[in-house]
């Protein structure tokens, strides 16, 4: 079991101590993400006039929106991966079937070549018999 990490981060100009089992780098990335969202909102007209509660709600809604969009994207990618896995399985099956057909054709071809060689020998034997009579 990994140990709990504690690190100080700056969010919206204030220092917070975060702790968790994730790495310090991860906790810093989370704080940087939040700072980016806050910065984006600060550039929106009228944001500063909103109450702190309303600004927090907008930040939470926007973060939740990002989460659900990424979750949907992950689900789409997983579905695409599943479809590609299925396609690969089908292609492998087709390849194996084609290899079996090729092997069977090669065996049949060899059998026909062997039979042809036997018949050629028989023709020569018969022609020799005819000439000797």
CSV table of C-alpha atoms in Angstrom, one decimal:
chain,number,residue,atom,x,y,z
A,1,UNK,CA,0.0,0.0,0.0
A,2,UNK,CA,1.5,3.4,-0.9
A,3,UNK,CA,1.9,6.1,1.6
A,4,UNK,CA,-0.1,9.3,1.7
A,5,UNK,CA,1.5,12.3,0.2
A,6,UNK,CA,1.1,15.9,1.4
A,7,UNK,CA,1.9,18.9,-0.7
A,8,UNK,CA,1.2,22.5,-0.8
A,9,UNK,CA,-0.5,24.0,-3.8
A,10,UNK,CA,-1.7,27.4,-4.8
A,11,UNK,CA,-5.3,27.6,-6.0
A,12,UNK,CA,-6.8,31.0,-6.9
A,13,UNK,CA,-3.9,32.8,-5.1
A,14,UNK,CA,-4.3,30.9,-1.8
A,15,UNK,CA,-2.1,28.2,-0.4
A,16,UNK,CA,-3.7,24.9,0.4
A,17,UNK,CA,-2.3,21.6,1.7
A,18,UNK,CA,-3.5,18.6,-0.2
A,19,UNK,CA,-3.0,15.1,0.8
A,20,UNK,CA,-3.7,11.9,-1.0
A,21,UNK,CA,-2.2,8.6,-2.2
A,22,UNK,CA,-1.4,10.2,-5.6
A,23,UNK,CA,2.0,11.7,-6.3
A,24,UNK,CA,2.9,15.3,-5.5
A,25,UNK,CA,3.2,15.9,-9.3
A,26,UNK,CA,-0.4,14.7,-9.8
A,27,UNK,CA,-1.7,16.9,-7.0
A,28,UNK,CA,0.1,19.9,-8.5
A,29,UNK,CA,-1.5,19.1,-11.9
A,30,UNK,CA,-4.9,19.0,-10.3
A,31,UNK,CA,-4.3,22.4,-8.8
A,32,UNK,CA,-3.0,23.8,-12.1
A,33,UNK,CA,-6.1,22.5,-13.8
A,34,UNK,CA,-8.3,24.3,-11.3
A,35,UNK,CA,-6.2,27.5,-11.7
A,36,UNK,CA,-6.7,27.3,-15.4
A,37,UNK,CA,-10.5,27.0,-15.1
A,38,UNK,CA,-10.6,29.9,-12.6
A,39,UNK,CA,-8.4,32.0,-15.0
A,40,UNK,CA,-10.8,31.2,-17.9
A,41,UNK,CA,-13.8,32.3,-15.8
A,42,UNK,CA,-12.1,35.5,-14.7
A,43,UNK,CA,-11.9,36.5,-18.4
A,44,UNK,CA,-15.7,36.1,-18.8
A,45,UNK,CA,-17.6,39.4,-18.5
A,46,UNK,CA,-19.7,39.6,-15.3
A,47,UNK,CA,-17.9,36.7,-13.5
A,48,UNK,CA,-16.4,39.0,-10.9
A,49,UNK,CA,-19.8,40.4,-10.1
A,50,UNK,CA,-21.2,37.0,-9.1
A,51,UNK,CA,-21.3,35.9,-5.5
A,52,UNK,CA,-18.5,33.5,-4.4
A,53,UNK,CA,-21.1,30.7,-4.1
A,54,UNK,CA,-22.2,31.2,-7.7
A,55,UNK,CA,-18.6,31.4,-8.9
A,56,UNK,CA,-17.9,28.1,-7.1
A,57,UNK,CA,-21.0,26.5,-8.6
A,58,UNK,CA,-20.0,27.6,-12.1
A,59,UNK,CA,-16.5,26.2,-11.5
A,60,UNK,CA,-18.0,22.9,-10.3
A,61,UNK,CA,-20.4,22.7,-13.2
A,62,UNK,CA,-17.6,23.4,-15.7
A,63,UNK,CA,-15.4,20.8,-14.1
A,64,UNK,CA,-18.2,18.3,-14.1
A,65,UNK,CA,-18.8,19.1,-17.8
A,66,UNK,CA,-15.2,18.4,-18.6
A,67,UNK,CA,-15.3,15.2,-16.6
A,68,UNK,CA,-18.4,13.9,-18.4
A,69,UNK,CA,-17.1,14.9,-21.8
A,70,UNK,CA,-13.8,13.0,-21.1
A,71,UNK,CA,-15.7,10.0,-19.7
A,72,UNK,CA,-17.8,9.9,-22.9
A,73,UNK,CA,-14.6,10.2,-25.0
A,74,UNK,CA,-13.1,7.3,-23.1
A,75,UNK,CA,-16.2,5.2,-23.6
A,76,UNK,CA,-16.1,6.0,-27.3
A,77,UNK,CA,-12.4,5.0,-27.5
A,78,UNK,CA,-13.1,1.8,-25.6
A,79,UNK,CA,-15.9,1.0,-28.0
A,80,UNK,CA,-13.6,1.7,-31.0
A,81,UNK,CA,-10.9,-0.5,-29.4
A,82,UNK,CA,-13.5,-3.3,-28.9
A,83,UNK,CA,-14.6,-3.0,-32.6
A,84,UNK,CA,-11.0,-3.0,-33.7
A,85,UNK,CA,-10.3,-6.1,-31.6
A,86,UNK,CA,-13.3,-7.8,-33.2
A,87,UNK,CA,-12.1,-6.8,-36.6
A,88,UNK,CA,-8.6,-8.2,-35.9
A,89,UNK,CA,-10.2,-11.4,-34.6
A,90,UNK,CA,-12.2,-11.7,-37.9
A,91,UNK,CA,-9.2,-10.9,-40.0
A,92,UNK,CA,-7.1,-13.5,-38.2
A,93,UNK,CA,-9.9,-16.1,-38.7
A,94,UNK,CA,-10.0,-15.2,-42.4
A,95,UNK,CA,-6.2,-15.5,-42.7
A,96,UNK,CA,-6.2,-18.9,-41.0
A,97,UNK,CA,-9.0,-20.0,-43.4
A,98,UNK,CA,-7.0,-18.8,-46.4
A,99,UNK,CA,-3.9,-20.5,-45.1
A,100,UNK,CA,-5.8,-23.8,-44.8
A,101,UNK,CA,-7.2,-23.4,-48.3
A,102,UNK,CA,-3.7,-22.6,-49.6
A,103,UNK,CA,-2.3,-25.7,-47.9
A,104,UNK,CA,-5.1,-27.9,-49.3
A,105,UNK,CA,-4.6,-26.4,-52.8
A,106,UNK,CA,-0.8,-27.1,-52.5
A,107,UNK,CA,-1.4,-30.7,-51.5
A,108,UNK,CA,-3.9,-31.1,-54.3
A,109,UNK,CA,-1.5,-29.6,-56.7
A,110,UNK,CA,1.3,-31.9,-55.5
A,111,UNK,CA,-1.0,-34.9,-55.9
A,112,UNK,CA,-1.9,-33.8,-59.4
A,113,UNK,CA,1.8,-33.3,-60.3
A,114,UNK,CA,2.6,-36.7,-58.9
A,115,UNK,CA,-0.2,-38.3,-60.9
A,116,UNK,CA,0.9,-36.4,-64.0
A,117,UNK,CA,4.4,-37.7,-63.6
A,118,UNK,CA,3.1,-41.2,-63.2
A,119,UNK,CA,1.0,-40.8,-66.4
A,120,UNK,CA,4.0,-39.4,-68.3
A,121,UNK,CA,6.0,-42.5,-67.3
A,122,UNK,CA,3.1,-44.7,-68.4
A,123,UNK,CA,2.9,-42.9,-71.7
A,124,UNK,CA,6.6,-43.5,-72.2
A,125,UNK,CA,6.3,-47.1,-71.2
A,126,UNK,CA,3.4,-47.6,-73.6
A,127,UNK,CA,5.1,-45.8,-76.5
A,128,UNK,CA,8.2,-48.0,-75.9
A,129,UNK,CA,6.0,-51.1,-76.0
A,130,UNK,CA,4.4,-50.0,-79.2
A,131,UNK,CA,7.8,-49.3,-80.9
A,132,UNK,CA,9.1,-52.6,-79.8
A,133,UNK,CA,6.2,-54.6,-81.4
